[in-house]
GROMACS .gro file of C-alpha atoms in nm:
model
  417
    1UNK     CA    1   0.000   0.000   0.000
    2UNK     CA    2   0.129   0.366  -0.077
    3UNK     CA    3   0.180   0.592   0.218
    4UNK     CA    4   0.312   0.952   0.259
    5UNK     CA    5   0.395   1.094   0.597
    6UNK     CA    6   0.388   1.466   0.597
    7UNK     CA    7   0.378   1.753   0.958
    8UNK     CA    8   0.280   1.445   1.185
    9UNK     CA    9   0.005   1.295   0.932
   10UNK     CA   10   0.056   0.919   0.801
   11UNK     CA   11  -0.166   0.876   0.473
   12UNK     CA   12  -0.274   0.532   0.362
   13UNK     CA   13  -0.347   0.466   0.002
   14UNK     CA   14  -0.629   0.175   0.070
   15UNK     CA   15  -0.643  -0.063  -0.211
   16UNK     CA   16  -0.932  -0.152  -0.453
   17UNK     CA   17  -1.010  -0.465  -0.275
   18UNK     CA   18  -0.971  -0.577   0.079
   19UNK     CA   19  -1.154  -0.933   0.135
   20UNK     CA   20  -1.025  -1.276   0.207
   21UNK     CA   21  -0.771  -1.304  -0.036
   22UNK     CA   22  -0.543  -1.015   0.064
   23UNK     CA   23  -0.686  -0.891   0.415
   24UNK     CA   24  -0.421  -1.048   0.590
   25UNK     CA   25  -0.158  -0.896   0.333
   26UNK     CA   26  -0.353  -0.569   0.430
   27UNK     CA   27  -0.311  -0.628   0.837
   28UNK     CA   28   0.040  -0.711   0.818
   29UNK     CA   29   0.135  -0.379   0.601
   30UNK     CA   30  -0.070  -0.139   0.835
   31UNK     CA   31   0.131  -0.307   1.135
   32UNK     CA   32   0.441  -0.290   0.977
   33UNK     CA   33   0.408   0.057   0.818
   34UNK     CA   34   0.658   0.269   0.888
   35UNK     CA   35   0.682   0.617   1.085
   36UNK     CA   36   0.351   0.481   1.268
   37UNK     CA   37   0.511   0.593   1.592
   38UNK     CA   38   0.590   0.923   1.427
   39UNK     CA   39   0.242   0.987   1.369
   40UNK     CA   40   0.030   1.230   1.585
   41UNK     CA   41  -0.306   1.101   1.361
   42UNK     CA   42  -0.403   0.851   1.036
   43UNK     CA   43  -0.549   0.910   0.739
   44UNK     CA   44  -0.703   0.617   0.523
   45UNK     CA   45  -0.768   0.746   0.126
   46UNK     CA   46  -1.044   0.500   0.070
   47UNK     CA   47  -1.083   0.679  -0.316
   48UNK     CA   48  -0.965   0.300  -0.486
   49UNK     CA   49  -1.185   0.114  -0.226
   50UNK     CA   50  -1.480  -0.046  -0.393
   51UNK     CA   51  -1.531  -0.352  -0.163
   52UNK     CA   52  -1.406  -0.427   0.202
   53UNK     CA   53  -1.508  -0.778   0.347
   54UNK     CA   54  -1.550  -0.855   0.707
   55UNK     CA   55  -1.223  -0.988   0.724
   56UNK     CA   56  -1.074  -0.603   0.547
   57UNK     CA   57  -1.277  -0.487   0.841
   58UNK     CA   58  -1.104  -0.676   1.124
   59UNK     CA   59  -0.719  -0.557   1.011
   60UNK     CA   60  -0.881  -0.231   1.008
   61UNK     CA   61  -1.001  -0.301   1.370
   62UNK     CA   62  -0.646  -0.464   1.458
   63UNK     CA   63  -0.500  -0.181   1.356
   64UNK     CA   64  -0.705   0.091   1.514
   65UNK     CA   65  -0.626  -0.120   1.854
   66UNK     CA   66  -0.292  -0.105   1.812
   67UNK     CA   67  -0.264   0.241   1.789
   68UNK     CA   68  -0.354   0.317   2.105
   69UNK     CA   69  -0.650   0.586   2.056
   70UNK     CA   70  -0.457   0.832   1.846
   71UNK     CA   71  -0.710   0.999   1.590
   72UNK     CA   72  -0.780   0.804   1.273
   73UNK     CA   73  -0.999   0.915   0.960
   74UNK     CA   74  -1.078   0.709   0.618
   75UNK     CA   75  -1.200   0.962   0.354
   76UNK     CA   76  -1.312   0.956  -0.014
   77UNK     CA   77  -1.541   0.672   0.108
   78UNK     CA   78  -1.805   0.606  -0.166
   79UNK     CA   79  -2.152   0.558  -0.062
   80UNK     CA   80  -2.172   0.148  -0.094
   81UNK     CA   81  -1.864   0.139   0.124
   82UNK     CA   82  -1.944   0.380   0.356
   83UNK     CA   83  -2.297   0.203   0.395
   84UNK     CA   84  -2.030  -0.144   0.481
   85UNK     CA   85  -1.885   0.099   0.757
   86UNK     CA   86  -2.202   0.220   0.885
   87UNK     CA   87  -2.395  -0.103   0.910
   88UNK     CA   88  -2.102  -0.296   1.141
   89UNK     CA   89  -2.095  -0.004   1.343
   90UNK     CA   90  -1.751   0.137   1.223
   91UNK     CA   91  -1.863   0.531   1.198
   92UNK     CA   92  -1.863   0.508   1.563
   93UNK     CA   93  -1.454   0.361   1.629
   94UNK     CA   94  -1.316   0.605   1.400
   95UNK     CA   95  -1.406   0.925   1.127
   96UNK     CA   96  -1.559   0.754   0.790
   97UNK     CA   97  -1.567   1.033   0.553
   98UNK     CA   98  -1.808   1.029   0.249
   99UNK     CA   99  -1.665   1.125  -0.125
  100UNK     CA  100  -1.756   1.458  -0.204
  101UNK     CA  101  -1.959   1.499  -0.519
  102UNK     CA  102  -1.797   1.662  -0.766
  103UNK     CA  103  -1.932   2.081  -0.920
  104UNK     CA  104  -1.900   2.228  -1.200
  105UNK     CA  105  -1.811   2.612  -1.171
  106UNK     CA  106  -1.880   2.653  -1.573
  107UNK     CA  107  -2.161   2.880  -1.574
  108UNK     CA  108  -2.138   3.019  -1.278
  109UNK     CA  109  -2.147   3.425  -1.147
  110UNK     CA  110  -1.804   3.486  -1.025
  111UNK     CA  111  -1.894   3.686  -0.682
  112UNK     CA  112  -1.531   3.770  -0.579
  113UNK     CA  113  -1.213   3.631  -0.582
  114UNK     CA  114  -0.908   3.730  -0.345
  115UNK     CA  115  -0.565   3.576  -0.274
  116UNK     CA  116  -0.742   3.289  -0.110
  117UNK     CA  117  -0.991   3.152  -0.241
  118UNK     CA  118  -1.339   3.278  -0.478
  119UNK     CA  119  -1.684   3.269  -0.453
  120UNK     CA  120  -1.993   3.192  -0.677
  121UNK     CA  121  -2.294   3.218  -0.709
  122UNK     CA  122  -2.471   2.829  -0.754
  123UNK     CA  123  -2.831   2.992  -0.763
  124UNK     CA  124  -3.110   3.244  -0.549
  125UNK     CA  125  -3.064   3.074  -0.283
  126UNK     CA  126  -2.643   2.903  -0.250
  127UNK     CA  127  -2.290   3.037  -0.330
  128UNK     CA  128  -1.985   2.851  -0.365
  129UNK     CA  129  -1.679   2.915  -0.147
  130UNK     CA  130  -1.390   2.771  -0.310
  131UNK     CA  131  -1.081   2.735  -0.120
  132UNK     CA  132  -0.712   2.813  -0.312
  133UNK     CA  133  -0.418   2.547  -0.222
  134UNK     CA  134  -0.612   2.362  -0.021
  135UNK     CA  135  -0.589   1.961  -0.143
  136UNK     CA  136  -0.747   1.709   0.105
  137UNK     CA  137  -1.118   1.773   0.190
  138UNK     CA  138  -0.996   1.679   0.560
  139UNK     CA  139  -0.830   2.041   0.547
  140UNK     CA  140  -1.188   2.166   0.510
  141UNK     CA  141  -1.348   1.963   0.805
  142UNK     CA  142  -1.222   2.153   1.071
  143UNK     CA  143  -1.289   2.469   0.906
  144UNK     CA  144  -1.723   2.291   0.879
  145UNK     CA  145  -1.635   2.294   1.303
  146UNK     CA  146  -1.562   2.623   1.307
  147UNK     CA  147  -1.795   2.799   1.143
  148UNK     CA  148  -2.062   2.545   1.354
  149UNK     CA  149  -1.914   2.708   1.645
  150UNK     CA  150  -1.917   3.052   1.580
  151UNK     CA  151  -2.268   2.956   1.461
  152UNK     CA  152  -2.411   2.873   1.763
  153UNK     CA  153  -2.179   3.107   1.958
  154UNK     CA  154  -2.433   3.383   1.807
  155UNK     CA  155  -2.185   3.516   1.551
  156UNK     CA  156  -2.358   3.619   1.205
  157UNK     CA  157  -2.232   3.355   0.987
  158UNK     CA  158  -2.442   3.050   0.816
  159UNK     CA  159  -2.407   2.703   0.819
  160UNK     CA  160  -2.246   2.518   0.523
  161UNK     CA  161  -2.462   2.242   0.321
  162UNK     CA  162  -2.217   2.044   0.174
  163UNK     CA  163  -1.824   1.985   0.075
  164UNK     CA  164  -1.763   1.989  -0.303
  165UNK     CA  165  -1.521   1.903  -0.572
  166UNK     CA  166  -1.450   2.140  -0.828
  167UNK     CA  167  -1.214   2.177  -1.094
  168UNK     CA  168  -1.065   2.527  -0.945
  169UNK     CA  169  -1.038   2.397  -0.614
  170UNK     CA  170  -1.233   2.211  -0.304
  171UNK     CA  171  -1.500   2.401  -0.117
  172UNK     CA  172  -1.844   2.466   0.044
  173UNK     CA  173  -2.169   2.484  -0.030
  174UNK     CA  174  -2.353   2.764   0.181
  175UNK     CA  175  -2.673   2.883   0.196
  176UNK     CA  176  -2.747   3.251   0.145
  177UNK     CA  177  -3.102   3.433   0.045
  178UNK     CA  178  -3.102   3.716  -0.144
  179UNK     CA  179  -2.770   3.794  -0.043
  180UNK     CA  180  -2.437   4.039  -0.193
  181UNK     CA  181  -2.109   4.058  -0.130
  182UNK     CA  182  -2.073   4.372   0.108
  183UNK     CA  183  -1.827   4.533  -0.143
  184UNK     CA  184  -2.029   4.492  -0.448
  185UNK     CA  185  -2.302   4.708  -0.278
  186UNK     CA  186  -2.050   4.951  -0.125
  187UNK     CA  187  -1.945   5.042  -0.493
  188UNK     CA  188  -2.316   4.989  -0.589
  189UNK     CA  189  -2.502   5.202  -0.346
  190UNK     CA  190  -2.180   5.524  -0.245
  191UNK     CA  191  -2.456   5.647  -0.072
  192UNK     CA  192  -2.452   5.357   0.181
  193UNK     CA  193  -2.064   5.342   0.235
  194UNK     CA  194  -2.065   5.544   0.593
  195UNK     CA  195  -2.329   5.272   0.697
  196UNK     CA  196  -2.167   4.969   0.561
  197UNK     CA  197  -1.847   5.072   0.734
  198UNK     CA  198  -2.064   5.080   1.039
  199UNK     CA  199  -2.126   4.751   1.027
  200UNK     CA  200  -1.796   4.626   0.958
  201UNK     CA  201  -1.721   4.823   1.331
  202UNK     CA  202  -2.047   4.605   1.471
  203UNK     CA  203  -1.904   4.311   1.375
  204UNK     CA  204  -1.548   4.323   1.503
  205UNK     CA  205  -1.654   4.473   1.858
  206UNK     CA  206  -1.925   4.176   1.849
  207UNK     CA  207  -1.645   3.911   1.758
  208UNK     CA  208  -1.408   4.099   2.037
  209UNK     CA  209  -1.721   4.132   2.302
  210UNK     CA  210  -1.811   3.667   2.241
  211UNK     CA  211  -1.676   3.501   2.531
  212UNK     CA  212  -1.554   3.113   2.390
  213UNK     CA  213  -1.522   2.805   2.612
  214UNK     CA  214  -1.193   2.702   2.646
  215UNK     CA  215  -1.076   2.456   2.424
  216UNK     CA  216  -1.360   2.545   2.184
  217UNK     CA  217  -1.115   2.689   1.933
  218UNK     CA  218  -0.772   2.707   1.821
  219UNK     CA  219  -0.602   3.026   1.912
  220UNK     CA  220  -0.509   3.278   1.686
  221UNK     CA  221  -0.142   3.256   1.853
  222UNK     CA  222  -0.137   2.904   1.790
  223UNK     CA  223  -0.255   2.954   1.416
  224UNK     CA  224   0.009   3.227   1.340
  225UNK     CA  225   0.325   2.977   1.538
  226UNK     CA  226   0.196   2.666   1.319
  227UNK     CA  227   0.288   2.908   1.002
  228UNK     CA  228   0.612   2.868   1.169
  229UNK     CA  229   0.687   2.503   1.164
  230UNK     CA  230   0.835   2.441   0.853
  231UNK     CA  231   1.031   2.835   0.809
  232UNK     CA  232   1.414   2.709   0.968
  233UNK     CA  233   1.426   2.609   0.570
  234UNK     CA  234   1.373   2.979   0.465
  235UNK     CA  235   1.453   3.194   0.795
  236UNK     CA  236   1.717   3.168   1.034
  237UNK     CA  237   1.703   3.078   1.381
  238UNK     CA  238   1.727   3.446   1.531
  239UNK     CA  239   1.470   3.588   1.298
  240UNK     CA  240   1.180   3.245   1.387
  241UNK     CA  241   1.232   3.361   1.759
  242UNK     CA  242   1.191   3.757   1.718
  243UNK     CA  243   0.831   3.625   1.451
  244UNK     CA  244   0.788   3.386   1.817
  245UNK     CA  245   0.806   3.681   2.012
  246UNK     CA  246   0.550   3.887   1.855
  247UNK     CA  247   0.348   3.623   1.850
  248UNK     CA  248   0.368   3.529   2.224
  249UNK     CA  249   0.373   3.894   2.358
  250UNK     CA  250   0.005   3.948   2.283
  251UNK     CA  251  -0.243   3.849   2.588
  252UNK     CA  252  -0.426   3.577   2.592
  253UNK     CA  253  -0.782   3.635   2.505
  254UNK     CA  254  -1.078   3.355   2.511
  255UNK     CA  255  -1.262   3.632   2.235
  256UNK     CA  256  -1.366   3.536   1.893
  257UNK     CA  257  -1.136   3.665   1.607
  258UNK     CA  258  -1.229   3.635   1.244
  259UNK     CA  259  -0.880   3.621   1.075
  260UNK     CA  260  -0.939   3.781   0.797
  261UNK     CA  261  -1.214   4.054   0.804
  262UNK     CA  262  -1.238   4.319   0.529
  263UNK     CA  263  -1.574   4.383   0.325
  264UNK     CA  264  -1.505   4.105   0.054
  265UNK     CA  265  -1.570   3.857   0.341
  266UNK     CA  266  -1.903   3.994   0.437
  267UNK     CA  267  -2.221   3.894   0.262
  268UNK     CA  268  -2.538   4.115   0.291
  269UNK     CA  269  -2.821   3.911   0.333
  270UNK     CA  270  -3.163   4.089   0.389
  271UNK     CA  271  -3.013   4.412   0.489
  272UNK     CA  272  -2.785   4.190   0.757
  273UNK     CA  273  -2.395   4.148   0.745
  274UNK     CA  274  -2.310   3.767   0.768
  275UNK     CA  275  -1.936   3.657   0.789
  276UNK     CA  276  -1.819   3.426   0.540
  277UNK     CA  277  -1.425   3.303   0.512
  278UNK     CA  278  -1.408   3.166   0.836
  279UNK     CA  279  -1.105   2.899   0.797
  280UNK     CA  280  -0.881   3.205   1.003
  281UNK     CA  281  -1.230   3.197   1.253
  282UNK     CA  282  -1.016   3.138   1.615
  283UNK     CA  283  -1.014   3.322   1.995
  284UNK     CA  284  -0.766   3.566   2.089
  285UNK     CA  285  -0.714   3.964   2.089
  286UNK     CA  286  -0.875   4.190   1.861
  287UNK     CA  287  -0.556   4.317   1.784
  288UNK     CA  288  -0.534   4.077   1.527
  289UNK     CA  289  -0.861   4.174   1.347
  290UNK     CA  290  -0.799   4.493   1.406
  291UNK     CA  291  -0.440   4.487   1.284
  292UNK     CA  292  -0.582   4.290   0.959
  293UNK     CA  293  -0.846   4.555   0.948
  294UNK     CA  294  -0.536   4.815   0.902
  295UNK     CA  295  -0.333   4.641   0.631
  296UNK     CA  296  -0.604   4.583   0.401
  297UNK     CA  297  -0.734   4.928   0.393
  298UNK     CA  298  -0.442   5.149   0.508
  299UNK     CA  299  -0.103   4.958   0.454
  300UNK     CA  300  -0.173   4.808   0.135
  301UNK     CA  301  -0.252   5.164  -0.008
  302UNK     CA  302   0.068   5.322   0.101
  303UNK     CA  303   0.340   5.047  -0.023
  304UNK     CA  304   0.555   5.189  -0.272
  305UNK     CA  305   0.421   5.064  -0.614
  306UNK     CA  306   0.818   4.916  -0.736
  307UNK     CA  307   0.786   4.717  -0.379
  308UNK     CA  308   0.448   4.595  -0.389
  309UNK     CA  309   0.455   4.471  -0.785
  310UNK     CA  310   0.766   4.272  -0.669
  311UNK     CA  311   0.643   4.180  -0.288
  312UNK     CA  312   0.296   4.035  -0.541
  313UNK     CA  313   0.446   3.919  -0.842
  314UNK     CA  314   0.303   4.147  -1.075
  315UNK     CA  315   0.603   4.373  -1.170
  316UNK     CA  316   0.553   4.393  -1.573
  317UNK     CA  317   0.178   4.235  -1.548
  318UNK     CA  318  -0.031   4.482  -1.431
  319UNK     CA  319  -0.015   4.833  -1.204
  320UNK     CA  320  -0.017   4.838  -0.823
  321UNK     CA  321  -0.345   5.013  -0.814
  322UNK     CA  322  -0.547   4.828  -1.061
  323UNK     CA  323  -0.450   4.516  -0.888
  324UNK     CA  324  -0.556   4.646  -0.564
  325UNK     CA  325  -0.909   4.722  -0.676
  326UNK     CA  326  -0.912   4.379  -0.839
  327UNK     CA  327  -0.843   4.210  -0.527
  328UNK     CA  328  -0.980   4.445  -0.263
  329UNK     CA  329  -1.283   4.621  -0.468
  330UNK     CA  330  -1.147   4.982  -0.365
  331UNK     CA  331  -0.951   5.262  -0.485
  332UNK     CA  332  -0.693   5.343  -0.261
  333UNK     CA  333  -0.885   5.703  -0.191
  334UNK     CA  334  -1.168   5.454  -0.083
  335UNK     CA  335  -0.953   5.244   0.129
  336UNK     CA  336  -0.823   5.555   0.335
  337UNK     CA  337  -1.184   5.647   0.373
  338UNK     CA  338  -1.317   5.311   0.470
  339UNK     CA  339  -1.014   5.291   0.735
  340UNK     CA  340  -1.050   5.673   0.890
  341UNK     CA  341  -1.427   5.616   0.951
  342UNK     CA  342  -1.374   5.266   1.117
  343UNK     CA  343  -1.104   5.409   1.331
  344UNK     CA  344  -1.343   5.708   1.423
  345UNK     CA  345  -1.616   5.497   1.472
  346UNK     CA  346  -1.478   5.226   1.683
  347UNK     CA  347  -1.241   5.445   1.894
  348UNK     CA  348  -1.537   5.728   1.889
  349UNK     CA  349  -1.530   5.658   2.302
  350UNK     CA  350  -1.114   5.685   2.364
  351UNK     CA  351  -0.917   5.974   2.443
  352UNK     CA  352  -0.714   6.132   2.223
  353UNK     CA  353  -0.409   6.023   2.406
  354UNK     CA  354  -0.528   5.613   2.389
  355UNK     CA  355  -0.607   5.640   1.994
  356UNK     CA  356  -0.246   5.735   1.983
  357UNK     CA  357  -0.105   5.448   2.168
  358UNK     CA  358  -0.375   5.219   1.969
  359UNK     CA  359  -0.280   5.342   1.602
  360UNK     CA  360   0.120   5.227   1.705
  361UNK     CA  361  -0.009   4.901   1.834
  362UNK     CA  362  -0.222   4.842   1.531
  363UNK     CA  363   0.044   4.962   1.297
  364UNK     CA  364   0.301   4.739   1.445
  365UNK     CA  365   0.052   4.394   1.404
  366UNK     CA  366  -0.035   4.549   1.102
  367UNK     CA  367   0.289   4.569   0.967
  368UNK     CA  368   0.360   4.222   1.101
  369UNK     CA  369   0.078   4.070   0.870
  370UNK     CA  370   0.306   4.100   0.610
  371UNK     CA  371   0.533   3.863   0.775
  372UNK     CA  372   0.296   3.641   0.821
  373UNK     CA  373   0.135   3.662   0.497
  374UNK     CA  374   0.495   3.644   0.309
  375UNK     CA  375   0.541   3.314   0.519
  376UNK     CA  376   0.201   3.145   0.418
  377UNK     CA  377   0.374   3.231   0.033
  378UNK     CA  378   0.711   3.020   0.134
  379UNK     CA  379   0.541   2.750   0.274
  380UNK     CA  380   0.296   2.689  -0.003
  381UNK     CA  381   0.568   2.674  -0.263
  382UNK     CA  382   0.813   2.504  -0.440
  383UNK     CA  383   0.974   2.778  -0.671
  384UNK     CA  384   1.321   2.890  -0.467
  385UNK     CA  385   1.328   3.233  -0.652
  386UNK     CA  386   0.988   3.336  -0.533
  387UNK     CA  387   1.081   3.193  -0.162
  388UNK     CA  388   1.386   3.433  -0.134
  389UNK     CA  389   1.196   3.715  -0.302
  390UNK     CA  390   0.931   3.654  -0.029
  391UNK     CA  391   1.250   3.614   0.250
  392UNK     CA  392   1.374   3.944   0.114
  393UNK     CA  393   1.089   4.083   0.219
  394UNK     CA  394   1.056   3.968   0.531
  395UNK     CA  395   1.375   4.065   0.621
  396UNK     CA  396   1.273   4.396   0.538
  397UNK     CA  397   0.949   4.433   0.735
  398UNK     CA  398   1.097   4.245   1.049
  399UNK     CA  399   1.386   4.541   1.040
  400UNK     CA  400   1.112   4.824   1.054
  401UNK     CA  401   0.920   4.619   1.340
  402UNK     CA  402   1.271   4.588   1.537
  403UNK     CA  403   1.304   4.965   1.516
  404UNK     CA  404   0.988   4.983   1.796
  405UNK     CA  405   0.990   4.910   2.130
  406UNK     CA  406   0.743   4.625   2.144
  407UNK     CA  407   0.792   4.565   2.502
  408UNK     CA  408   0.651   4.946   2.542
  409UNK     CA  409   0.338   4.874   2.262
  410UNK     CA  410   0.265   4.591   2.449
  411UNK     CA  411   0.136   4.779   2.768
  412UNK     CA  412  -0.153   4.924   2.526
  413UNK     CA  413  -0.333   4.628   2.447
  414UNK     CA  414  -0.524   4.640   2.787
  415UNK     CA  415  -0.668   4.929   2.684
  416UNK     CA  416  -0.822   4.791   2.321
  417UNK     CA  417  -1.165   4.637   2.366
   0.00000   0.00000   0.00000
């Protein structure tokens, strides 16, 4: 059987077959596989597996047994098999995973698209959220958790129908009446900006204001040090403890954080902002939507154009500020104005002395998103030239951030609600 052990994960190619004639070919390779004891978790890829007899089921068992408890999950399970799994009683030892039905985008509005991912439109009623570099539709399972939780945690956001195959990408099916993207009606309806802008302020103080259970949720801090597990191939040893650092410095909240808030993440649904985009959904401080919040709609705007065609990859493809508006929706001159009313807004209640020590906090974890972001770009590829274009730039924002006295920053955070 083919395996591939990868960040802690053993994958298991299952074969076509597993009945009397090879089941005990199958039990001796899952006991003998190799970096089992490695392995913090399993995964089975049951997309070959047409038939498993009850024999196929007891290595299976054997095996789970012998791994003492550790999580195991058997995906691309087609609906015969899974019904095999089901009817002994198997969904309830272990994670059986149905094969996702397969959609074709052809056709299709194109809502938005961003660095991440795009959305479409299926119909009235469903749009499409389609997830970039994302392989395995076990990546998307915990993100089906998450937006459960913030679900029922009261935060605007809708439930997803269904995980889909597509030929841009894997993704979700979700639900949504009569609903826009919040940027498309900000360009649509100028007269409605101040009020839209409103509500982006509503939702971040509601995320920042939602007590989560313990445990409930990843936090944000552990998100942004997982981006760090692979970067001693790309970074040096100093500079992954100063990117620790800033991580680490920031108190410990049990608040909801979005991730990744900015108006192309927001659907309008009868006249009511609902959060989509929630794989980033996690607890922690509201710096970090906040600081989001700031290089979307102020940083971006104000990078030199030479840096930011290289930093993106666009030198000699298209301008700075048409690829902006592509991927934001904005003008620049609309960005500024969509970041000086939210600041206004949400700070209307500080002194001016606080806003002060806020805007360096928030420029600082602002600033630092483009570490982070530069460092999702390194570890999603395999092209060296753009990895040390990406380092290069790293280098450069971690040498403004070292210029500021974090320790001093720090102390403001108690004061941002």
């Amino acid at each position: 059987m083919n395996f591939d052990f990868n960040k802690g994960i053993l994958q298991i190619e299952l074969p076509k077959i597993i009945d009397p004639n090879n089941a005990n070919v199958v039990e001796e390779a899952l006991k003998l596989m190799p970096n089992l004891k490695d392995a913090k978790e399993v995964t089975m890829n049951a997309e070959n597996l047409v038939y498993i007899s009850s024999l196929g089921l007891r290595a299976i068992l054997k095996f789970l047994k012998a791994y003492k408890g550790k999580p195991v999950t058997i995906f691309n399970v087609s609906p015969e098999v899974y019904e095999i799994f089901n009817q002994t009683g198997f969904t309830s030892l272990l994670k059986v995973v149905k094969k996702f039905r397969k959609v074709d985008v052809e056709g299709m509005e194109l809502i938005g698209a961003g660095m991440y991912g795009a959305v479409y439109r299926i119909n009235a009623e469903q749009i499409l959220k389609i997830f970039y570099g994302i392989d395995s539709e076990l990546e998307i399972l915990p993100v089906i958790e998450t937006i459960r939780t913030a679900f029922i945690h009261d935060i605007p956001t809708i439930i997803p129908f269904e995980i889909v195959r597509t030929e841009k990408g894997i993704g979700i099916i979700l639900e949504l009446l009569n609903s826009e993207m919040m940027s498309t009606l900000m360009n649509k309806n100028p007269e409605k900006f101040d009020k839209y802008v409103s509500d982006m302020v509503t939702l971040i103080k509601t995320l920042s204001q939602t007590v989560l259970d313990e445990g409930t949720l990843r936090s944000r801090k552990e998100m942004l040090l997982s981006k760090l597990d692979n970067a001693e191939t790309f970074l040096t040893a100093e500079e992954i403890a100063t990117i620790k650092n800033y991580i680490n410095v920031v108190p410990d909240r049990n608040t909801a954080v979005h991730g990744d808030l900015h108006a192309k993440n927001i659907m309008i649904m009868n006249d009511r902002p609902v959060l989509i985009d929630m794989d980033e959904f996690s607890c922690g401080h509201p710096v970090w939507d906040i600081g989001n919040f700031y290089f979307i709609y102020y940083l971006l705007p104000h990078l030199e154009p030479k840096i930011a065609e290289d930093l993106l990859g666009i030198a000699g493809k298209m301008p700075y500020p048409d690829f902006y508006k592509q991927i934001i929706a904005f003008t620049f001159a609309e960005a500024a104005d969509i970041w000086d009313k939210f600041f206004n807004e949400y700070f209307a209640d500080y002194s001016s002395e606080e806003k002060k020590l806020i805007l360096e906090i928030v420029d600082f974890y602002g600033t630092f998103k483009f570490v982070t972001f530069l460092i999702d770009g390194c570890n999603g590829s395999k092209d060296n030239a753009k990895i040390a274009n990406n380092v290069k730039h790293i280098r450069r924002f971690l040498a403004k951030l070292e210029k500021k006295n974090i320790e001093n920053l720090i102390k403001s955070l108690d004061i941002l609600k």
